[in-house]
XYZ file of C-alpha atoms in Angstrom:
664
model
C 156.411 134.688 129.974
C 159.021 134.179 127.629
C 160.771 131.036 129.145
C 157.327 129.757 130.483
C 156.173 128.581 126.285
C 159.597 127.880 125.828
C 159.359 124.643 129.049
C 155.919 124.362 127.562
C 156.970 123.963 123.295
C 159.628 121.139 125.329
C 157.192 119.584 127.137
C 154.751 119.179 124.800
C 158.129 118.307 121.793
C 158.602 115.458 124.615
C 155.389 113.971 124.644
C 155.176 113.951 121.280
C 157.698 112.026 120.372
C 157.324 109.934 123.308
C 153.885 109.128 121.893
C 155.389 108.337 118.720
C 157.997 105.346 119.988
C 155.596 103.277 122.599
C 151.902 103.749 121.073
C 150.182 101.389 118.894
C 148.948 103.961 117.058
C 144.592 103.517 116.036
C 142.924 105.887 113.050
C 140.121 107.542 115.029
C 137.122 107.463 113.722
C 135.721 110.917 113.355
C 137.295 113.791 114.455
C 136.275 117.888 114.656
C 137.799 120.581 114.415
C 135.423 123.542 114.991
C 136.914 126.487 112.805
C 135.342 129.383 114.832
C 138.040 130.268 117.006
C 141.570 129.584 116.377
C 144.498 130.110 118.867
C 148.028 131.245 117.786
C 151.299 129.565 118.061
C 153.563 130.139 121.569
C 150.186 131.532 122.720
C 149.111 131.596 126.597
C 145.916 129.434 125.013
C 148.564 126.943 123.447
C 150.638 126.481 126.319
C 147.553 126.138 128.758
C 145.602 123.218 126.133
C 149.323 121.560 126.156
C 149.122 121.079 130.182
C 145.438 120.316 129.860
C 146.264 117.546 127.559
C 149.114 115.908 129.624
C 146.810 116.031 132.466
C 143.750 114.386 130.741
C 146.483 111.565 128.902
C 147.460 110.536 132.782
C 144.839 111.410 134.277
C 142.025 110.001 132.196
C 143.160 105.420 132.448
C 142.754 105.673 136.359
C 139.162 105.700 135.936
C 137.939 105.879 131.824
C 135.977 109.539 132.579
C 138.352 113.117 133.355
C 137.712 116.387 133.465
C 139.504 119.703 134.290
C 140.287 123.454 133.173
C 143.442 124.511 132.497
C 144.303 128.602 132.735
C 141.746 132.079 132.646
C 139.711 133.209 130.187
C 140.072 134.417 128.142
C 142.656 131.389 127.602
C 140.606 129.368 129.522
C 140.601 125.661 128.214
C 138.168 122.949 129.218
C 138.725 118.684 128.539
C 137.578 116.029 128.336
C 138.213 112.353 128.019
C 136.450 109.051 128.283
C 136.804 105.141 127.963
C 134.928 102.820 126.776
C 133.588 101.144 129.798
C 134.519 97.797 128.741
C 138.156 98.854 128.722
C 140.945 98.199 131.213
C 143.586 100.720 132.420
C 146.180 99.927 130.214
C 143.455 99.826 127.238
C 142.476 103.124 127.620
C 145.753 105.244 128.581
C 146.966 103.503 125.082
C 144.002 104.942 123.074
C 144.406 108.545 124.988
C 148.004 109.217 124.702
C 147.139 108.201 120.211
C 144.464 110.436 120.758
C 146.620 113.444 122.094
C 148.844 113.327 118.781
C 146.253 112.839 116.439
C 144.296 115.926 117.841
C 147.071 118.017 117.272
C 147.903 117.168 114.424
C 144.681 116.955 112.553
C 143.845 119.706 114.431
C 146.702 122.293 115.078
C 145.429 125.534 115.694
C 142.064 125.270 116.898
C 140.750 126.649 120.050
C 137.626 123.427 119.815
C 138.119 120.248 119.246
C 136.677 116.616 119.444
C 138.276 113.639 118.124
C 136.572 109.347 118.811
C 138.168 105.709 118.787
C 136.409 102.928 119.367
C 137.769 102.807 122.723
C 138.137 106.351 123.722
C 137.363 109.950 123.011
C 138.797 113.257 123.356
C 137.530 116.634 123.673
C 138.571 120.429 124.167
C 137.230 124.173 123.909
C 137.590 127.560 124.994
C 134.004 127.427 125.382
C 132.274 126.150 128.718
C 130.487 122.506 127.535
C 130.592 120.002 130.868
C 126.683 119.135 132.100
C 125.184 119.151 128.702
C 124.216 117.640 125.268
C 125.894 118.575 122.870
C 124.501 116.663 119.779
C 126.175 119.605 116.832
C 128.226 116.698 115.541
C 127.623 113.151 115.070
C 128.963 110.341 113.163
C 127.912 107.732 111.362
C 129.303 104.361 110.610
C 126.960 100.876 109.065
C 127.762 97.787 108.626
C 128.618 96.611 104.998
C 125.946 93.679 105.738
C 121.976 94.036 105.100
C 120.407 92.235 106.929
C 117.943 89.076 105.267
C 114.606 89.757 106.768
C 114.394 93.289 107.620
C 111.295 93.971 109.686
C 111.852 91.519 112.969
C 115.370 91.957 112.546
C 115.110 96.225 113.054
C 111.939 95.222 115.496
C 114.642 93.506 117.726
C 117.161 96.169 117.152
C 114.933 99.394 118.526
C 113.272 97.302 121.095
C 117.518 96.871 122.480
C 118.419 100.457 121.941
C 115.258 101.305 123.531
C 116.281 99.350 126.516
C 119.842 100.371 126.330
C 118.164 103.806 127.093
C 117.023 103.616 130.800
C 119.698 101.318 131.432
C 123.075 103.378 130.605
C 121.534 106.361 132.503
C 120.400 104.812 134.958
C 124.058 102.904 135.952
C 126.875 104.581 137.746
C 128.860 104.911 135.220
C 126.534 105.941 132.518
C 127.569 102.492 130.113
C 125.509 99.329 129.323
C 125.342 96.243 127.229
C 122.920 94.311 126.366
C 121.626 91.312 123.820
C 118.438 90.449 122.505
C 117.133 87.217 120.002
C 115.547 88.338 116.500
C 112.055 86.801 116.038
C 110.315 86.086 112.856
C 109.620 83.650 109.927
C 112.478 84.635 108.445
C 114.969 85.024 110.593
C 118.302 82.512 111.440
C 116.970 80.512 114.652
C 119.531 82.230 117.790
C 119.956 84.849 115.571
C 121.199 87.438 118.501
C 121.623 91.572 118.228
C 124.126 92.813 121.104
C 124.359 96.364 121.565
C 125.975 98.687 123.634
C 125.280 102.375 124.712
C 127.206 105.230 125.989
C 127.188 108.855 127.920
C 129.718 110.734 128.931
C 129.426 111.129 133.250
C 129.635 114.032 133.178
C 125.875 114.789 132.400
C 122.244 113.982 133.768
C 120.001 110.835 133.900
C 117.687 112.695 132.429
C 120.207 114.489 130.324
C 121.509 110.929 128.927
C 118.350 109.678 128.503
C 118.127 112.867 126.095
C 121.248 112.257 124.187
C 121.193 108.630 123.528
C 117.553 109.347 121.665
C 118.616 111.569 120.046
C 121.244 109.677 118.850
C 118.572 107.024 118.187
C 116.017 109.389 116.308
C 118.764 110.626 113.931
C 120.057 106.887 113.554
C 116.647 106.574 110.932
C 118.099 109.246 108.276
C 121.456 107.777 107.924
C 119.908 106.336 103.996
C 123.374 104.399 104.118
C 122.613 102.719 107.487
C 119.297 101.733 106.713
C 118.241 97.497 106.440
C 122.148 96.844 107.633
C 123.272 94.754 110.271
C 125.408 97.008 112.301
C 125.251 100.374 112.730
C 126.722 103.084 115.357
C 125.978 107.006 116.202
C 129.139 108.601 117.921
C 128.529 112.276 119.619
C 130.936 114.590 121.472
C 127.851 113.416 124.240
C 127.019 109.679 123.917
C 127.297 106.820 121.570
C 125.714 103.807 120.600
C 126.913 100.332 118.804
C 124.597 96.976 117.385
C 125.881 94.176 115.923
C 125.152 91.148 114.682
C 128.474 89.206 116.480
C 129.723 90.395 120.260
C 132.016 93.293 119.928
C 131.996 94.168 123.932
C 133.752 93.164 126.702
C 133.323 92.722 130.256
C 130.623 95.552 131.321
C 131.346 96.159 134.826
C 134.811 96.900 134.440
C 134.517 100.155 135.058
C 129.953 101.192 135.396
C 130.682 100.914 139.077
C 132.706 103.606 139.171
C 131.501 106.547 140.551
C 131.740 110.243 138.364
C 134.538 112.215 139.197
C 132.727 115.501 140.228
C 133.396 118.399 137.541
C 134.650 121.994 137.873
C 132.500 123.997 138.861
C 131.764 127.257 136.547
C 133.039 130.057 138.753
C 135.606 129.819 139.527
C 137.174 126.818 136.417
C 139.681 124.852 138.740
C 141.285 121.890 137.922
C 140.061 118.444 138.805
C 141.236 116.159 141.124
C 139.829 112.626 141.689
C 140.250 110.969 145.295
C 141.741 108.491 145.606
C 142.372 105.303 147.824
C 139.743 104.839 151.010
C 137.987 107.990 149.382
C 137.692 106.420 146.498
C 136.850 102.926 147.762
C 133.967 104.715 150.726
C 132.233 106.687 147.820
C 131.578 103.891 145.837
C 130.608 101.295 148.916
C 128.496 104.183 150.099
C 126.819 104.916 146.655
C 126.459 101.171 146.263
C 124.275 101.394 149.990
C 122.410 104.617 149.395
C 121.077 104.402 145.305
C 119.349 100.786 146.076
C 118.153 101.949 149.793
C 117.022 105.559 148.137
C 114.639 103.888 145.137
C 113.896 101.246 147.651
C 112.001 103.775 149.777
C 110.770 105.650 146.384
C 108.482 102.857 145.233
C 106.642 101.841 148.679
C 106.046 105.756 149.379
C 104.100 105.292 145.626
C 102.397 102.300 146.115
C 101.199 102.896 150.058
C 99.939 106.692 149.091
C 97.955 104.514 145.680
C 97.131 101.874 148.475
C 95.380 104.010 150.965
C 93.493 105.937 148.731
C 91.730 102.364 146.961
C 90.778 101.180 150.495
C 89.463 104.188 151.179
C 86.430 102.812 148.503
C 86.589 99.221 149.975
C 83.847 96.494 148.904
C 81.343 99.604 147.332
C 80.087 99.652 144.028
C 80.503 102.033 141.342
C 78.039 103.949 139.977
C 79.033 104.615 136.897
C 76.447 107.625 136.122
C 76.417 109.989 132.936
C 79.901 109.795 131.148
C 79.580 113.794 131.579
C 80.582 112.697 135.238
C 83.418 110.327 135.290
C 86.472 112.920 136.259
C 84.665 111.844 139.721
C 84.671 108.066 139.180
C 87.052 105.553 141.546
C 87.649 101.720 140.968
C 85.832 99.216 143.139
C 89.076 97.673 145.077
C 88.389 93.741 145.399
C 89.372 91.436 148.223
C 91.520 88.970 147.371
C 89.822 85.645 149.351
C 86.503 86.659 146.874
C 88.835 86.562 143.423
C 90.695 83.071 144.207
C 86.709 81.827 145.793
C 85.524 83.296 142.169
C 88.737 82.249 139.879
C 88.961 78.849 141.852
C 91.891 79.810 142.808
C 93.693 81.291 139.986
C 92.674 77.620 138.125
C 93.425 76.836 134.300
C 90.073 75.526 133.781
C 89.495 79.206 134.331
C 91.830 80.451 131.706
C 91.183 82.907 128.882
C 94.117 83.650 127.508
C 97.504 84.721 128.445
C 98.995 87.991 127.340
C 102.743 89.871 127.772
C 102.371 91.354 131.712
C 100.724 88.070 132.686
C 97.044 85.296 132.690
C 93.164 86.321 132.518
C 90.531 84.257 134.095
C 87.258 83.863 133.822
C 85.265 83.734 137.791
C 81.586 84.326 138.932
C 81.146 86.394 141.612
C 78.930 85.209 144.944
C 75.815 86.796 143.256
C 76.595 85.674 139.279
C 78.260 88.179 138.167
C 80.705 87.073 135.487
C 83.838 88.626 135.392
C 87.725 88.760 133.477
C 90.819 88.406 136.208
C 93.464 89.540 134.367
C 96.429 89.407 136.556
C 99.901 91.049 135.915
C 102.823 88.944 136.194
C 104.766 88.876 139.856
C 108.145 89.051 137.959
C 107.661 91.852 135.318
C 109.730 94.724 136.057
C 106.150 96.643 134.190
C 103.400 95.005 135.731
C 102.919 97.939 138.872
C 102.817 100.896 135.579
C 100.891 99.018 133.701
C 97.222 98.108 136.620
C 98.169 102.253 137.254
C 97.695 103.394 134.017
C 94.686 100.766 133.210
C 93.270 101.552 136.667
C 93.825 105.185 135.734
C 92.910 105.382 132.265
C 90.214 102.860 132.053
C 87.744 102.821 134.038
C 87.408 107.231 132.838
C 86.752 106.028 129.454
C 82.886 104.828 128.893
C 81.980 103.636 125.711
C 80.124 100.628 123.799
C 83.533 99.562 122.011
C 85.574 99.293 125.318
C 85.484 97.214 127.730
C 84.400 98.163 131.436
C 87.439 97.609 134.029
C 85.272 97.303 137.587
C 88.321 97.281 139.566
C 91.328 96.225 141.223
C 92.841 94.489 143.631
C 96.586 94.968 145.217
C 97.363 92.446 148.143
C 99.539 90.460 149.171
C 102.054 91.252 146.723
C 99.191 90.435 144.301
C 98.163 92.753 140.598
C 94.358 91.528 139.597
C 93.019 94.092 136.722
C 88.357 93.207 136.821
C 86.695 93.161 133.643
C 83.589 92.838 132.560
C 83.149 89.166 131.063
C 83.650 88.786 127.181
C 81.901 85.506 126.169
C 83.317 85.208 122.860
C 86.490 86.372 123.945
C 89.286 87.759 121.388
C 89.074 88.392 117.903
C 92.161 86.181 117.815
C 90.648 83.502 118.591
C 87.718 83.513 115.047
C 89.324 84.419 112.657
C 92.843 82.587 112.627
C 90.752 79.340 113.683
C 89.957 77.038 110.482
C 86.724 76.107 112.369
C 85.830 79.288 113.957
C 86.687 82.178 111.395
C 83.494 80.248 109.353
C 81.063 82.580 112.001
C 82.777 85.333 111.160
C 80.241 86.487 108.079
C 80.942 89.659 105.368
C 78.225 90.934 107.877
C 80.032 90.364 110.972
C 83.240 91.152 109.731
C 82.216 95.312 108.552
C 80.396 95.746 111.233
C 83.861 95.079 113.926
C 85.987 97.029 111.997
C 82.442 99.976 111.658
C 83.166 99.301 116.056
C 86.665 99.078 116.474
C 86.897 102.401 114.604
C 84.100 104.260 116.186
C 86.260 103.119 119.521
C 89.317 104.159 118.172
C 87.821 107.848 118.119
C 86.459 108.354 120.954
C 89.203 107.592 122.814
C 91.234 109.764 120.101
C 88.441 112.937 120.334
C 85.198 112.235 122.347
C 86.472 111.002 125.286
C 86.863 113.691 128.301
C 90.877 112.098 127.885
C 92.680 111.876 124.379
C 94.160 108.456 124.481
C 96.810 106.951 122.168
C 95.783 103.265 123.264
C 99.366 101.744 121.639
C 98.719 98.058 121.169
C 96.162 97.545 119.165
C 95.811 94.841 117.824
C 93.712 91.116 117.100
C 93.795 90.208 120.512
C 93.338 93.293 122.262
C 89.723 93.147 120.543
C 86.644 91.114 122.871
C 83.521 90.287 120.789
C 80.599 90.079 123.188
C 77.618 87.720 122.726
C 76.771 89.644 119.745
C 79.885 89.703 118.537
C 80.391 93.685 118.962
C 83.722 94.564 118.929
C 85.651 95.419 122.189
C 88.529 97.137 122.504
C 91.072 96.134 125.953
C 94.073 95.754 127.263
C 95.158 99.600 128.002
C 97.614 98.875 129.989
C 100.520 100.653 127.225
C 98.141 103.759 127.010
C 99.556 107.314 126.614
C 97.181 110.116 127.889
C 97.498 113.292 125.571
C 96.358 117.068 126.214
C 93.786 118.106 123.938
C 95.826 120.209 121.612
C 98.467 117.793 121.995
C 99.164 115.747 118.271
C 102.664 113.925 119.191
C 105.258 112.859 122.269
C 107.872 111.042 122.474
C 109.081 107.409 124.107
C 113.010 106.091 124.879
C 111.195 102.776 125.670
C 109.142 102.009 122.206
C 107.010 98.771 123.384
C 104.007 96.761 121.429
C 103.010 94.485 118.786
C 105.517 93.387 116.249
C 103.267 93.841 112.768
C 101.206 96.675 114.288
C 103.255 99.242 114.919
C 104.450 102.662 112.940
C 107.638 103.006 111.499
C 108.012 106.717 112.979
C 107.161 104.969 116.064
C 109.604 101.506 115.634
C 112.211 103.774 114.407
C 112.235 106.997 116.557
C 110.137 106.420 119.257
C 107.068 108.540 118.067
C 103.684 108.076 118.485
C 100.791 110.369 117.851
C 96.919 109.525 117.617
C 98.380 108.272 113.589
C 100.877 105.781 115.575
C 96.635 104.150 116.339
C 95.931 104.067 112.814
C 98.689 102.729 111.041
C 97.400 99.426 113.970
C 93.815 99.758 112.786
C 94.476 99.660 108.888
C 96.879 96.333 109.702
C 93.684 95.356 111.810
C 91.699 96.067 108.634
C 93.403 94.055 106.201
C 93.623 91.477 108.861
C 90.007 91.153 108.639
C 89.452 91.281 105.239
C 92.197 88.705 104.188
C 91.946 86.701 107.246
C 95.753 87.157 106.634
C 98.518 87.175 110.079
C 101.048 90.937 108.743
C 103.253 88.774 111.914
C 103.465 85.410 109.100
C 104.284 87.360 106.126
C 104.594 91.219 104.815
C 100.372 91.330 104.323
C 100.980 94.546 103.778
C 103.319 94.549 100.755
C 101.062 91.966 99.552
C 98.185 93.787 99.382
C 99.546 96.604 97.393
C 100.742 94.521 95.400
C 96.816 92.480 94.119
C 96.041 96.530 94.198
C 98.352 97.569 92.190
C 97.425 95.009 89.675
C 93.875 95.248 90.053
C 92.801 91.977 91.787
C 92.142 93.347 95.648
C 88.521 90.960 95.361
C 91.231 87.794 94.934
C 92.590 88.492 98.933
C 89.062 88.269 100.376
C 88.806 84.658 102.844
C 86.906 82.842 101.460
C 85.986 81.742 104.474
C 82.925 84.579 104.445
C 80.925 84.048 102.223
C 79.085 86.200 100.000
C 80.350 89.554 100.933
C 79.953 93.273 99.323
C 82.231 93.912 96.785
C 82.097 97.206 97.066
C 82.176 97.247 100.743
C 84.986 94.667 100.523
C 86.974 97.184 97.944
C 86.739 99.806 99.947
C 87.333 98.436 103.221
C 90.992 97.463 101.503
C 91.441 100.999 100.458
C 90.537 101.781 103.678
C 92.963 100.540 104.886
C 95.927 101.238 102.302
C 95.283 104.716 103.074
C 95.605 103.697 107.257
C 99.179 102.482 106.803
C 101.329 104.530 104.729
C 104.417 105.126 105.216
C 104.531 108.824 106.125
C 101.977 109.532 109.119
C 101.103 113.339 107.608
C 99.174 110.959 104.114
C 97.490 108.916 106.897
C 93.021 109.753 107.613
C 92.343 110.351 111.391
C 90.269 108.359 112.632
C 86.801 110.524 112.341
C 87.859 110.315 108.473
C 87.963 106.859 108.421
C 84.315 106.394 110.429
C 82.913 108.697 107.697
C 84.167 106.715 105.082
C 83.391 103.654 106.608
C 79.007 104.326 106.969
C 78.941 106.502 103.835
C 79.608 105.225 100.859
C 79.508 108.182 98.580
C 82.739 109.798 100.301
C 85.448 110.087 98.387
C 88.558 108.367 99.138
C 92.568 109.269 98.179
C 94.525 107.536 96.619
C 97.106 105.557 98.485
C 100.735 105.573 98.756
C 102.829 102.976 99.321
C 102.715 101.140 103.053
C 105.582 101.173 105.286
C 106.980 97.301 103.454
C 109.182 97.196 107.123
C 109.458 98.255 111.005
C 112.623 100.574 110.633
C 113.580 101.969 107.701
C 111.924 102.722 104.586
C 113.210 99.996 102.551
C 116.859 98.436 102.216
C 118.049 100.985 99.534
C 116.540 104.424 101.896
C 114.002 105.762 99.377
C 110.034 105.140 99.595
C 108.143 102.261 97.303
C 106.829 103.355 94.354
C 105.309 100.952 92.726
C 102.331 102.469 90.660
C 101.940 105.810 92.799
C 102.809 109.413 92.550
C 106.707 110.027 92.955
C 106.772 110.561 96.683
C 110.770 108.562 96.219
C 113.896 110.334 98.438
C 117.265 110.292 96.936
C 119.605 109.052 98.089
C 123.678 108.398 97.710
C 125.737 106.413 99.276
C 129.989 105.588 99.605
C 131.853 103.180 98.835
C 132.107 99.805 100.494
C 135.120 98.146 102.682
C 135.485 95.075 103.749
C 135.725 95.977 107.635
C 132.593 94.989 109.787
C 131.318 97.963 110.701
C 133.938 100.853 108.494
C 131.544 102.815 106.768
C 131.137 106.172 107.987
C 128.958 109.671 107.608
C 130.222 112.995 109.508
C 127.217 115.239 109.590
C 127.981 118.494 111.445
C 125.153 121.055 112.816
């Protein structure tokens, strides 16, 4: 036993000397040495650890990911290494060699440790951690420079990070990169944000997505990171980074490499990677099998939907009593009939165009006027959007919701057929210098009340609880009597009647209307719709677009200065000052930063219908999407004290150089 330990010690000493003379040293981004359990010098655990580290550094560079186990309990040690997906073999090898040296020096007797570098990570433990997500420790880093216009910048950032979640989880190498252009009035022309995300390849697809969502949700808690043009979160199981300059290389270097098999839990064994033709064969097999399986699943789902819809083809829907809506199914329209009704989808019949397609006016043979929403063939979300609207909207019956008549899935077309609403959208009146004069005060107040009642029906009064997630002026249609009708349920989500909130890794919606907790962390609830409603109210009252500048802070400034009536759109003519003040007050209550402070829609409807109902004092609204503000504190202009205390680290001159460790 003594000779074995001596040999191990000699081997380790030789390894350290060799690495120190041949490796270009890089400083670690962070490390954790878990002190719950230590080993003694010259013990069996140390011998196993030394052998494991040697195996990790020699085998890891081949594919950029390697796991192995050495010894048996109680001296068993598991290890893992991961190199960034765009590194080559030599860069990976150099990083892992450095990691082996640094981890022994930094954690000389700890049985569990993890160390991170820009190009790799190394981890070992006496406790089995393969196949599981570990969010117990994180490293936060941020660029020292602030974004000049945070609202559009972080709308772009969180959209990019959300898209990278699914892209990374679905990649064989658990690695993805991407870029997105920043839009908005204050954005620099052509400015882009670049992002990278990666998971350890022992994780399942769902576990990878879970890990990245947790990292995205945790990043806003780093107060020093607020408003910065770059940042990252690094953990044992996953990491992400974003910058305004491209910091990654060829993302295809390693993403095609399949994950190696992990050591089974009973009994522990050392992992050996397949080499030569076996590795090539596995890669080829995966390249063929994955697209085939995906195609078969999609075809099966679409065929099942078509078969169900054909059973009700060419039949009109009898909606009957609202209590019987569970049995409602949409009519399936014939494509030839719709082509004839819309003059073959002529531009002359175009009513409008949105993110998922174009809406056309049509007239059926019996004289019934309809609106046909034609989902884009190139949209990857088209089929999901159609399914959402068919499943949800056909079961909703309310005077302030647009009625869905049916759908058509034929010849690669994805069509939704609605009742025709002649006055188009509120957007076409509110921001048109001529038509806006038709929006008298009485009509605006009626529109606000109607929208509120429609949302209340979605949240509380229908048999389903629906979160719309995309309330905006262009999704409010006006009928011949200027009554509002909420439309476009492609992004809506169904809640259980006792459910209050949910999370998503794919943040979708419209900039300027998204609640901060949804844009930052993917959390959505009925209070997300309340926030959007508040923005709508302030736009209707002022006649100003929130997307063109920071309307919320503008209104808040006038509110605190007692000049609210100066904000009222002059096109309304005569108006009730008490009703106008009340609408602005309600709008500010709805856009408060903390979702808990916002009222429910039942309270909003009561406040609108009863002028005797007292209103609470609003706190400051969310000033921009992504963070409370660039200082990481709540805004507190003449309001009750709700600010939070923050600390800051010294500023460094590197791009992303400030680091904050968060063990849990």
